[in-house]
Short mmCIF file of C-alpha atoms in Angstrom, two decimals:
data_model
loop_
_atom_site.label_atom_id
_atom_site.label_comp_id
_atom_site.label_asym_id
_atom_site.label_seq_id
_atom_site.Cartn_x
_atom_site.Cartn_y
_atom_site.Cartn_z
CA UNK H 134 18.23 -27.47 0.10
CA UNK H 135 19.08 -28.39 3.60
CA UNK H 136 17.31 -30.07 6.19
CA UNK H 137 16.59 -28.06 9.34
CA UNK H 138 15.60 -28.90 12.86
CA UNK H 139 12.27 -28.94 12.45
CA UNK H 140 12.27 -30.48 9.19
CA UNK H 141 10.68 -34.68 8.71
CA UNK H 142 14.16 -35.24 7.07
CA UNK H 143 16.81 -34.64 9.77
CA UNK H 144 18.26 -37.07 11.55
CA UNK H 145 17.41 -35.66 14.91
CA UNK H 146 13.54 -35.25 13.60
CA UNK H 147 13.88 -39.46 13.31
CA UNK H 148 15.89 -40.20 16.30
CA UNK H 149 13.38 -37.99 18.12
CA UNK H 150 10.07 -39.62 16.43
CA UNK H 151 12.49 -43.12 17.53
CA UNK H 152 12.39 -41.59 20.99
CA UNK H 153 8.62 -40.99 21.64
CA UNK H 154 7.60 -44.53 19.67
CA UNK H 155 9.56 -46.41 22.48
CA UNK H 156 8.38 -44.40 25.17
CA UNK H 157 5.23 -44.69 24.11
CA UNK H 158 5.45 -48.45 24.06
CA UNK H 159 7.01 -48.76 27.37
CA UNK H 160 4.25 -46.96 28.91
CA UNK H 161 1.72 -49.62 27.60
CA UNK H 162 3.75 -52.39 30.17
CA UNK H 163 2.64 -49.76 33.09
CA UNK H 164 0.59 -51.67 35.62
CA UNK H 165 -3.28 -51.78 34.84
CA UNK H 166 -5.51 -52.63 37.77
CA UNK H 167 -8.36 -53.93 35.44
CA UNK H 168 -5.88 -56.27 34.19
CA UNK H 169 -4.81 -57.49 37.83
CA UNK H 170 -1.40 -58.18 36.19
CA UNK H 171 1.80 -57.11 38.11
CA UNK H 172 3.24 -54.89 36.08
CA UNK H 173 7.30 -54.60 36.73
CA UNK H 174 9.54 -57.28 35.90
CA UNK H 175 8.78 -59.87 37.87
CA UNK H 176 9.91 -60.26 42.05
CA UNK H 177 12.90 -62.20 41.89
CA UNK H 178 11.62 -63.08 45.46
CA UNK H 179 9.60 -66.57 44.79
CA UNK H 180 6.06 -66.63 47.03
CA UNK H 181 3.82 -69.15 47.31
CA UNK H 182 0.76 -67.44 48.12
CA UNK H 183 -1.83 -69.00 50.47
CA UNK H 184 -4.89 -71.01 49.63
CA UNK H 185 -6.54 -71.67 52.59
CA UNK H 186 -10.01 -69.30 51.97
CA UNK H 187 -9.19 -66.98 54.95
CA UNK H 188 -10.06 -63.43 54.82
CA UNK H 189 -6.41 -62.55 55.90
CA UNK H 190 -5.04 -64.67 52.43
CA UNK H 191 -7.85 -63.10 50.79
CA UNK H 192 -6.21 -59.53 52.16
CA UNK H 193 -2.39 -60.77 51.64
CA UNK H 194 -3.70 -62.16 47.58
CA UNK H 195 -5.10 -58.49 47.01
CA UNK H 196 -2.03 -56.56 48.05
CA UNK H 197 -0.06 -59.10 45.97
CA UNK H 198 -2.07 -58.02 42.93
CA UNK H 199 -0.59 -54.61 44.05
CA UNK H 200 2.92 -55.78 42.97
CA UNK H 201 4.16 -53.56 40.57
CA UNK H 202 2.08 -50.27 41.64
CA UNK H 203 4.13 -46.90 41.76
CA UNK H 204 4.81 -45.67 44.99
CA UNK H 205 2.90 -41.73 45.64
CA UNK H 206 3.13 -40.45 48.86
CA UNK H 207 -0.61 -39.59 50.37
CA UNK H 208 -1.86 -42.76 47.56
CA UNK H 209 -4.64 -45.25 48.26
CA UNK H 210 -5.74 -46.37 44.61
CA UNK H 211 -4.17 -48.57 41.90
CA UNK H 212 -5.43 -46.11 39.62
CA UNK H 213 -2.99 -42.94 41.76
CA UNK H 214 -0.55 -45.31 43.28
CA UNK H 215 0.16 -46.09 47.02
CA UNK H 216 2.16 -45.29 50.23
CA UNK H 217 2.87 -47.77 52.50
CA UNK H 218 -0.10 -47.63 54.63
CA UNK H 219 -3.05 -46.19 51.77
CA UNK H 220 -2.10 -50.05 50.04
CA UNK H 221 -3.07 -51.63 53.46
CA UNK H 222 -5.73 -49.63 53.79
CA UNK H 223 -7.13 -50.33 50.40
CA UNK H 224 -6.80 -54.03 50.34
CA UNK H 225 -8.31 -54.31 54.03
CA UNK H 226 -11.32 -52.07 52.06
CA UNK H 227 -11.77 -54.03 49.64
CA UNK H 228 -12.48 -56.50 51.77
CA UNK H 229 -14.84 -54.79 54.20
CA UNK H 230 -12.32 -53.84 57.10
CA UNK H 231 -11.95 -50.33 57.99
CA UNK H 232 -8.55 -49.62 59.47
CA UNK H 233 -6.94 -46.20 60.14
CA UNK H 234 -5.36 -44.62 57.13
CA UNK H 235 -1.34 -44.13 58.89
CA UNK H 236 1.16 -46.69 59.45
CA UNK H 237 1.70 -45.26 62.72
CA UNK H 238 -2.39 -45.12 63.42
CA UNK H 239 -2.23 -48.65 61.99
CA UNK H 240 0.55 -49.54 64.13
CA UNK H 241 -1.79 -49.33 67.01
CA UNK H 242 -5.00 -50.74 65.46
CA UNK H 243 -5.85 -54.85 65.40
CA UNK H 244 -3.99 -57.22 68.28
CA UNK H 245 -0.13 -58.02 68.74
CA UNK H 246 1.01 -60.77 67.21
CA UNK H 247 4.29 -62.92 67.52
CA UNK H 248 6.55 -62.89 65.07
CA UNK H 249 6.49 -67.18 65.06
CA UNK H 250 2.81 -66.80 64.95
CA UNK H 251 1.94 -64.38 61.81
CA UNK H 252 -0.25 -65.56 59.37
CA UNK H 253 -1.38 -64.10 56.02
CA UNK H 254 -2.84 -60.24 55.77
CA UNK H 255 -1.23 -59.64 59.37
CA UNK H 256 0.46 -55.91 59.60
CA UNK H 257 4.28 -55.61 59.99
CA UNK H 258 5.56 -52.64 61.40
CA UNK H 259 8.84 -51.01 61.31
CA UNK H 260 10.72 -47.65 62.28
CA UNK H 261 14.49 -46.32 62.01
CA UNK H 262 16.28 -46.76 65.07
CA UNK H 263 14.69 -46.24 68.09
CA UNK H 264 12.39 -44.36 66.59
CA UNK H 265 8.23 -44.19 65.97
CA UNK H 266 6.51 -46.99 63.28
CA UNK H 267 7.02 -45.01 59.85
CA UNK H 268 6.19 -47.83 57.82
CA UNK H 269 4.00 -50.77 56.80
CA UNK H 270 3.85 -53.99 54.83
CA UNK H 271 1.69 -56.94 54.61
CA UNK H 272 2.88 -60.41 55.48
CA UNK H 273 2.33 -63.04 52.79
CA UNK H 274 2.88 -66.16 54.04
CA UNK H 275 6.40 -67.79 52.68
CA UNK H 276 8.24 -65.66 54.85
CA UNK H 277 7.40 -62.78 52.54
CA UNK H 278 5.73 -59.39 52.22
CA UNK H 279 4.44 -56.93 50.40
CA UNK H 280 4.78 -53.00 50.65
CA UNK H 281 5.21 -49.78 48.78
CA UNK H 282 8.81 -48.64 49.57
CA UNK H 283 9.50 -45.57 47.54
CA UNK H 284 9.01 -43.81 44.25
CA UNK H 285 12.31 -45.86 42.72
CA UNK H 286 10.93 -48.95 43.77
CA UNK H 287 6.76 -48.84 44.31
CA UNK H 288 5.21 -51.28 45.60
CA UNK H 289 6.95 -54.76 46.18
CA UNK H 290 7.78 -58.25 47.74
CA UNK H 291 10.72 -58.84 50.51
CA UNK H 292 11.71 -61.26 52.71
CA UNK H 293 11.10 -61.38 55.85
CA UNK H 294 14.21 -63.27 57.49
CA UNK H 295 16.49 -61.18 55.52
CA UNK H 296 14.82 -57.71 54.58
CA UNK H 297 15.96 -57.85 51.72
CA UNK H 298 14.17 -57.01 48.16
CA UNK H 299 14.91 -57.10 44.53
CA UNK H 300 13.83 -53.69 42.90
CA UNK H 301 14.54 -53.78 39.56
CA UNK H 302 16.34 -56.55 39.83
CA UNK H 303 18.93 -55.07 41.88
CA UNK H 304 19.54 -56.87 45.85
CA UNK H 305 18.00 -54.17 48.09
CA UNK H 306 18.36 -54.00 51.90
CA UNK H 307 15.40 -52.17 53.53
CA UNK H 308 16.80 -49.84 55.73
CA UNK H 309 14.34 -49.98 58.46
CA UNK H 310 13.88 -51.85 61.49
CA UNK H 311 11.51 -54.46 62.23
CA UNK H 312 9.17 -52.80 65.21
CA UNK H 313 5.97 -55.42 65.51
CA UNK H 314 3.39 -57.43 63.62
CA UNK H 315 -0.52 -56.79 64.78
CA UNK H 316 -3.45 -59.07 63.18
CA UNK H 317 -6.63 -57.04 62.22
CA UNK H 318 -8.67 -60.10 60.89
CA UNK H 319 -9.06 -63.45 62.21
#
């Protein structure tokens, strides 16, 4: 007797049980917020992350337990995932700071800072071209920050200077356009 499709004995039956065990182990590296353990491989973008007690490096050290968060459009949880502006607007939460919910809202909110002059947890704003703020991130220290850039990439760590990310390993240049920094906290 033959072995059909369905049957435990084909060949496609084990390459498909093969399939769903290594899924299903992959999905177990997916970011847990209980765990606060970055999830994705991780930044090849070194940070040192600050230390000096501040509620703004208390904001920046939140959104950098962030790293690794899948990127959904309208999200504001760890637990659903995050745009660009619901992860500031949770970590500034968390923390007792209300702040609007849009990066362009945002982008108005809190007092204009220098770039030579921004300090942990401050706001960086950017836009394409010309055009209005359309997105967020939240400056480290170390010349770095942290934002949720897209569903391919969630939320990660870029330079500054440069712009430039590693998402899945791979040397990413974000396409937008530095606009201005604001500082919400002290």
């Amino acid at each position: 007797m033959n072995a059909g499709p369905g049957d435990r004995r084909s060949p496609g039956w084990l390459w498909l049980m093969l399939l769903v065990v290594v899924l299903s182990l992959n999905a177990c590296s997916v970011f847990s917020p209980a765990s606060k353990t970055p999830s994705r491989e991780p930044s090849a973008i070194s940070v040192r992350l600050p230390e000096d007690g501040s509620l703004g490096s208390q904001i920046a050290i939140e959104a950098y337990w962030q790293l690794g968060a899948p990127y959904v459009l309208g999200g504001e949880t760890p637990e659903k995932g995050f745009d660009c502006s619901g992860l500031a607007y949770y970590v500034y939460q968390l923390h007792g700071v209300t702040i609007p919910r849009t990066s362009l809202e945002q982008s108005r909110f809190g007092k204009l800072v220098n770039t030579n002059a921004l300090k942990p947890g401050d706001l960086l704003f950017f836009s394409k071209g010309a055009g209005a703020v359309n997105h967020v991130g939240i400056f480290l220290g170390d010349d770095a920050f942290i934002h949720a850039l897209n569903p391919d990439q969630g939320v990660l760590v870029t330079r500054f200077s440069t712009r430039t990310t590693y998402g899945k390993g791979i040397p990413f240049r974000l396409p937008s356009r530095y606009h201005h920094a604001r500082r919400v906290v002290p």
